[in-house]
Amino acid sequence: MIRVNEHYAKLQSSYLFSEIAKRVKAYQAEHPDKRILRLGIGDVTEPLPPACVAALHQAVDEMASRSSFRGYGPEQGYDFLREAIARNDFQARGAEITPQEIFVSDGAKCDTANIQELFTDKLTLAIPDPVYPVYVDTNVMAGRTGKCVKGRYKGLVYLDSTESNGFVPDLPEQPVDLIYLCFPNNPTGATATREQLAAWVRYARENRALILFDAAYEAFIRDPALPHSIYEIEGARDVAIEFRSFSKTAGFTGTRCAYTVVPTSTMAYTKKGEPVALNPMWNRRHTTKFNGVAYPVQRAAEAVYSAEGQAQTRALTDFYLGNAARIRAAFTELGYSLTGGENSPYIWVNVGKDSWKFFDKLLKRAQVVTTPGAGFGRCGQGYIRISAFNSRENVEEAMTRLRKVLK
Ligand code: MLT
């Protein structure tokens, strides 16, 4: 008899963004004449930077000729991209990361989901609340939690991120083994200072714990005092894995390219307490289960690091931050308290009411899609997340509609 993985039965009925899409689709089917404006899922709208487009075209031409055609590439990514990443994203910031520590992939979502297969199922897992649902759901699938009771899985240590701690969770009161952190944060848009990250690194070193640091939104940081990478913190190399993505930095959500950094000094431990390096383990996993990102896509990602690419991606993220400023201004004027949107493309608004009811109200009365905070965890109840990823015209139209409905 083929047995099913019964841990799946513990999951909420659908993935947050699928549930939103379902509600929006149902509403649109009933009101085909209404123009819906989507500020829910963080999906980019603006075209690829011209430097990336030129690199893509050139790489496609190479693939069209026998002499420059390429078949399978290295699973970890081509050297040209790994070297550009190490130099520009880390060494330029004083973080000693080498190309061999970088694994190019098709998405940070997949990597944050897949990385947990390197660890035992018997560990204490610390999860911020609210949180990007992939971190929780993939651990539920792997059997690391008990049942979900009143929105919280048994066996997880939840790290509350609330107004009182500025949406940066405090260190856990009990020892934990694996910690997910994301800054600039999805969903709250909060950022962590150097001192705050240093406290987490210290904690991980003292407890032989590991931090999974999701930095998918680092390109939106404008405050020069804020760290872009956890490896800017001394000692982090031994206790942290970092995830990055070209999705939001360079408009690659449909193009697919990301990377994960697993330093050679990052360790996990056997039952007897012997250290095991995670870099060769992840290399083993990656080479067994992944066949690499398409050559033209890696060339497009490499172009992000050219002088033109840097200027163009900066302009792109500036553009979305301009949207974020408009969203912040509208909600502030309407009297709501909020966070995010300054070094982040997400704005986290305290709506003081049930998140899903507020979501429905905005959908039905203004035809504006947001993300209900409760979908990110219990501490998200009473909030909505607004994404700044859209055209300027749509964001301005959405704010005009919301001003009418919420005034
Ligand atoms: C989000 O809206 O949280 C993101 O777009 C989801 C993702 O990047 O997978």
XYZ file of C-alpha atoms and ligand atoms in Angstrom:
416
model
C 0.000 0.000 0.000
C 1.380 3.366 -0.972
C 1.215 5.627 2.062
C 0.758 9.333 1.727
C 2.808 11.960 3.592
C 0.201 12.698 6.251
C 2.016 15.830 7.391
C 0.427 17.553 4.379
C -2.945 17.214 6.106
C -1.717 19.632 8.798
C -1.314 22.465 6.275
C -3.860 25.248 5.884
C -6.101 24.394 2.935
C -4.200 26.523 0.422
C -1.056 28.567 0.057
C -1.719 32.212 0.974
C -1.192 33.691 -2.476
C -3.280 30.952 -4.113
C -6.161 31.743 -1.741
C -5.933 35.436 -2.635
C -5.817 34.626 -6.365
C -8.903 32.413 -5.929
C -10.878 35.198 -4.221
C -9.818 37.756 -6.816
C -10.742 35.424 -9.672
C -14.176 34.753 -8.171
C -14.788 38.489 -7.736
C -13.655 39.247 -11.295
C -15.913 36.502 -12.695
C -18.907 38.145 -10.987
C -17.830 41.663 -12.019
C -16.178 41.353 -15.431
C -16.508 45.105 -16.024
C -14.403 46.117 -12.983
C -10.710 46.898 -13.368
C -8.857 45.259 -10.502
C -5.590 46.803 -9.285
C -3.176 44.288 -7.778
C -1.040 45.344 -4.836
C -1.127 41.878 -3.269
C 1.586 39.436 -4.265
C 4.955 41.109 -4.776
C 5.205 40.586 -8.499
C 7.148 43.060 -10.616
C 5.549 44.915 -13.513
C 8.357 46.889 -15.147
C 10.379 45.456 -18.052
C 13.829 43.954 -17.627
C 16.718 46.455 -17.488
C 18.078 47.087 -21.025
C 21.527 45.734 -20.035
C 19.894 42.397 -19.105
C 17.841 42.332 -22.306
C 20.968 42.937 -24.424
C 22.830 40.137 -22.595
C 19.867 37.783 -23.074
C 19.717 38.517 -26.813
C 23.425 37.956 -27.212
C 23.316 34.683 -25.281
C 20.381 33.432 -27.350
C 22.422 34.169 -30.491
C 25.295 32.140 -29.007
C 22.906 29.237 -28.474
C 21.874 29.492 -32.123
C 25.357 28.786 -33.430
C 27.169 25.416 -33.354
C 30.479 26.994 -32.321
C 29.085 28.814 -29.258
C 26.193 26.499 -28.340
C 26.120 25.217 -24.723
C 24.390 22.185 -23.254
C 24.325 21.435 -19.520
C 26.188 24.054 -17.543
C 27.675 23.601 -14.063
C 24.807 22.925 -11.632
C 26.194 25.536 -9.224
C 26.191 28.250 -11.886
C 28.727 29.492 -14.412
C 31.950 30.936 -12.998
C 31.298 34.286 -14.720
C 28.154 34.773 -12.604
C 29.468 33.320 -9.346
C 32.545 35.544 -9.591
C 30.491 38.665 -10.339
C 28.216 37.928 -7.363
C 31.067 37.300 -4.918
C 32.900 40.462 -5.982
C 29.979 42.876 -6.151
C 27.482 41.685 -3.558
C 29.929 40.626 -0.845
C 33.622 41.483 -1.238
C 32.729 45.087 -2.149
C 30.976 45.295 1.249
C 33.848 43.764 3.155
C 32.231 40.317 3.388
C 34.722 37.573 2.522
C 32.558 35.328 0.373
C 34.165 33.351 -2.468
C 32.594 32.139 -5.747
C 32.765 28.506 -4.498
C 30.373 29.468 -1.722
C 27.700 30.651 -4.153
C 25.060 28.345 -5.647
C 23.022 29.838 -8.490
C 19.426 28.616 -8.649
C 16.001 29.317 -10.093
C 14.568 31.007 -7.017
C 14.983 31.974 -3.389
C 11.558 30.506 -2.653
C 12.736 27.069 -3.808
C 16.067 27.408 -1.999
C 14.564 28.459 1.343
C 12.185 25.525 0.949
C 14.791 22.959 -0.100
C 17.602 23.841 2.298
C 15.816 22.216 5.236
C 16.443 18.751 3.845
C 20.047 19.104 5.092
C 18.824 19.016 8.677
C 17.390 16.379 10.945
C 13.659 16.382 11.549
C 14.369 16.534 15.283
C 15.247 20.128 15.791
C 13.830 23.200 17.457
C 12.769 25.664 14.856
C 12.341 29.394 15.464
C 10.011 31.201 13.089
C 9.176 34.896 13.195
C 5.489 35.813 13.242
C 4.402 37.289 10.821
C 6.492 35.395 8.283
C 6.784 34.463 4.597
C 4.598 31.302 4.627
C 7.057 29.128 2.678
C 9.383 28.765 5.697
C 6.602 27.339 7.853
C 4.758 25.270 5.261
C 7.852 23.437 4.024
C 8.776 22.427 7.571
C 5.215 21.250 8.154
C 5.510 19.120 4.994
C 8.764 17.679 6.337
C 7.109 16.653 9.591
C 8.930 19.072 11.902
C 5.735 20.348 13.550
C 2.656 19.108 15.307
C -0.870 20.107 14.401
C -1.981 23.664 13.759
C -3.998 24.942 16.708
C -5.531 28.422 16.496
C -3.188 29.415 13.689
C 0.024 28.131 15.314
C 1.812 24.848 14.761
C 2.705 22.829 17.827
C 6.425 22.377 18.279
C 7.526 25.634 16.626
C 9.022 28.507 18.585
C 7.309 31.636 17.303
C 9.205 34.905 17.470
C 6.666 37.707 17.704
C 7.390 40.732 15.526
C 5.103 43.490 16.676
C 4.926 47.242 16.984
C 6.472 46.966 20.466
C 9.763 45.506 19.153
C 9.741 47.487 15.911
C 8.899 44.254 14.033
C 12.371 42.836 14.723
C 11.963 39.743 16.920
C 13.733 39.432 20.256
C 16.105 36.520 20.861
C 14.276 33.356 21.957
C 14.101 32.614 25.669
C 14.869 28.936 25.085
C 17.644 27.365 22.956
C 16.665 26.832 19.323
C 18.585 25.127 16.515
C 17.362 26.663 13.276
C 16.271 30.275 12.872
C 14.683 31.948 9.850
C 15.270 35.685 9.506
C 14.340 37.968 6.610
C 15.497 41.585 6.271
C 14.264 43.849 4.769
C 11.323 41.895 5.990
C 8.605 40.239 4.038
C 5.841 41.001 5.023
C 6.400 43.962 7.387
C 9.055 45.884 5.446
C 11.011 46.305 8.705
C 14.804 46.408 8.574
C 17.400 45.136 11.056
C 20.353 47.189 12.218
C 23.917 45.921 12.394
C 23.611 45.608 16.191
C 20.386 43.606 15.936
C 21.904 41.171 13.443
C 25.064 40.945 15.548
C 22.931 39.831 18.523
C 21.451 37.030 16.392
C 24.871 35.948 15.174
C 26.129 35.885 18.774
C 23.114 33.826 19.792
C 23.686 31.333 16.966
C 27.375 30.966 17.832
C 26.652 30.437 21.537
C 23.935 27.852 20.836
C 25.531 26.129 17.831
C 22.397 27.169 15.941
C 22.058 28.113 12.283
C 20.475 31.239 10.785
C 18.730 31.044 7.411
C 18.916 34.662 6.285
C 16.618 35.726 3.467
C 17.945 38.935 1.903
C 15.768 38.899 -1.222
C 14.872 42.584 -0.735
C 18.330 44.009 0.109
C 18.423 46.069 -3.124
C 15.741 48.343 -1.659
C 17.934 49.457 1.252
C 18.779 53.147 0.978
C 19.889 53.860 4.538
C 23.709 53.512 4.390
C 23.856 52.372 8.020
C 21.842 49.210 7.343
C 23.622 45.941 6.490
C 22.727 44.330 3.147
C 24.145 40.929 4.024
C 24.443 38.979 7.258
C 28.084 38.362 6.299
C 28.784 42.027 7.022
C 28.542 40.891 10.659
C 31.677 39.379 12.150
C 31.385 35.651 12.825
C 28.302 35.166 10.622
C 30.187 33.012 8.131
C 30.180 30.133 10.604
C 26.487 30.224 11.475
C 24.482 31.592 8.549
C 23.254 30.706 5.085
C 22.012 33.613 2.965
C 19.433 33.661 0.168
C 19.353 36.275 -2.570
C 17.267 36.767 -5.672
C 17.292 38.738 -8.911
C 13.466 38.697 -8.886
C 12.849 42.005 -7.178
C 16.304 43.518 -7.736
C 16.153 43.274 -11.531
C 12.588 42.271 -12.412
C 13.351 38.542 -12.813
C 10.175 37.031 -11.302
C 9.318 35.556 -14.702
C 12.937 35.062 -15.799
C 14.016 33.075 -12.707
C 17.459 33.474 -11.195
C 18.584 33.548 -7.579
C 21.427 32.259 -5.458
C 22.234 30.825 -2.055
C 25.453 31.408 -0.139
C 26.750 28.506 1.935
C 30.156 29.478 3.357
C 32.677 26.665 3.698
C 32.940 27.384 7.432
C 29.189 26.979 8.117
C 28.574 23.876 10.217
C 25.765 21.701 11.473
C 26.344 18.831 13.908
C 25.862 15.078 14.165
C 23.979 13.535 17.083
C 27.356 13.087 18.797
C 28.146 16.778 18.322
C 30.684 16.412 15.518
C 30.703 19.349 13.094
C 29.751 18.734 9.456
C 30.374 21.381 6.790
C 27.170 22.367 4.997
C 28.816 23.617 1.783
C 29.703 20.128 0.472
C 26.306 18.829 1.588
C 24.443 21.544 -0.306
C 26.751 20.980 -3.273
C 25.823 17.288 -3.186
C 22.138 18.088 -3.016
C 22.309 20.751 -5.735
C 24.256 18.578 -8.173
C 21.927 15.630 -7.596
C 18.606 17.422 -7.795
C 19.209 20.492 -9.956
C 20.520 20.958 -13.485
C 21.407 24.627 -13.399
C 19.838 27.858 -14.596
C 19.584 28.488 -18.356
C 22.747 30.002 -19.841
C 20.996 33.092 -21.307
C 19.367 33.802 -17.947
C 22.740 33.632 -16.178
C 24.187 36.032 -18.737
C 21.249 38.391 -18.069
C 21.942 38.130 -14.319
C 25.642 38.836 -14.884
C 24.639 42.032 -16.737
C 23.098 43.342 -13.509
C 26.696 43.880 -12.309
C 27.836 45.908 -15.347
C 28.018 49.694 -14.918
C 24.816 50.131 -16.971
C 23.136 47.239 -15.171
C 23.910 48.771 -11.778
C 22.491 52.147 -12.809
C 19.410 50.562 -14.380
C 18.594 48.267 -11.451
C 19.046 51.187 -9.088
C 16.562 53.187 -11.186
C 14.165 50.239 -11.156
C 14.228 49.814 -7.385
C 14.026 53.623 -6.984
C 10.898 53.536 -9.118
C 9.185 50.969 -6.866
C 10.338 52.893 -3.792
C 8.632 55.933 -5.351
C 5.416 53.888 -5.435
C 5.995 52.876 -1.828
C 6.324 56.537 -0.819
C 2.948 57.296 -2.445
C 1.308 54.379 -0.622
C 2.815 55.477 2.678
C 1.629 59.052 2.120
C -1.948 57.990 1.310
C -2.344 55.744 4.362
C -0.647 58.233 6.678
C -3.020 60.945 5.457
C -5.948 58.586 6.117
C -4.759 58.269 9.717
C -3.346 54.725 9.708
C -0.120 53.762 11.419
C 2.289 51.823 9.241
C 5.810 50.579 8.833
C 8.019 49.613 5.865
C 8.135 51.139 2.416
C 11.338 53.124 3.019
C 14.048 50.515 2.617
C 11.578 47.947 1.381
C 8.879 47.511 -1.273
C 6.274 46.386 1.306
C 4.110 48.596 3.488
C 2.573 47.049 6.591
C -0.551 48.910 7.642
C -2.284 48.571 10.996
C -5.955 48.519 9.974
C -7.252 47.750 13.476
C -9.741 45.180 12.150
C -9.849 41.606 10.907
C -7.338 41.386 8.054
C -9.404 39.182 5.735
C -12.533 41.365 6.238
C -10.499 44.452 5.421
C -9.004 42.679 2.394
C -12.535 41.815 1.172
C -13.708 45.379 1.717
C -10.869 46.824 -0.372
C -11.426 44.229 -3.091
C -15.176 44.710 -3.280
C -15.431 48.465 -2.764
C -12.227 49.706 -4.402
C -11.194 46.734 -6.553
C -7.758 46.925 -4.951
C -5.986 43.705 -3.991
C -3.799 43.688 -0.874
C -2.494 40.820 1.282
C -4.237 40.156 4.596
C -1.665 40.229 7.397
C -3.311 37.253 9.148
C -2.130 35.090 6.237
C 1.438 35.608 7.480
C 0.750 34.495 11.059
C -1.162 35.341 14.186
C 0.759 38.586 14.802
C -0.335 39.736 11.339
C -3.969 39.826 12.374
C -5.230 43.418 12.161
C -2.727 44.339 9.419
C -2.612 44.322 5.647
C 0.490 44.251 3.468
C 0.591 46.491 0.411
C 3.077 45.796 -2.333
C 4.703 48.682 -4.205
C 5.273 46.513 -7.279
C 3.049 47.996 -9.952
C 3.016 50.769 -12.534
C 2.937 54.356 -11.252
C -0.435 54.851 -12.902
C -1.971 51.844 -11.137
C -0.559 52.804 -7.746
C -1.887 56.347 -8.075
C -5.283 55.082 -9.214
C -5.361 52.574 -6.328
C -4.588 55.318 -3.788
C -7.300 57.576 -5.256
C -9.822 54.773 -4.884
C -8.678 53.917 -1.338
C -8.866 57.573 -0.277
C -12.548 57.550 -1.316
C -13.413 54.244 0.350
C -11.480 54.767 3.595
C -11.955 58.480 4.303
C 5.406 37.920 -1.913
O 4.463 38.561 -2.381
O 5.538 37.714 -0.699
C 6.409 37.383 -2.843
O 6.181 37.793 -4.133
C 6.375 35.943 -2.820
C 7.585 35.343 -3.446
O 8.542 36.032 -3.784
O 7.559 34.129 -3.559
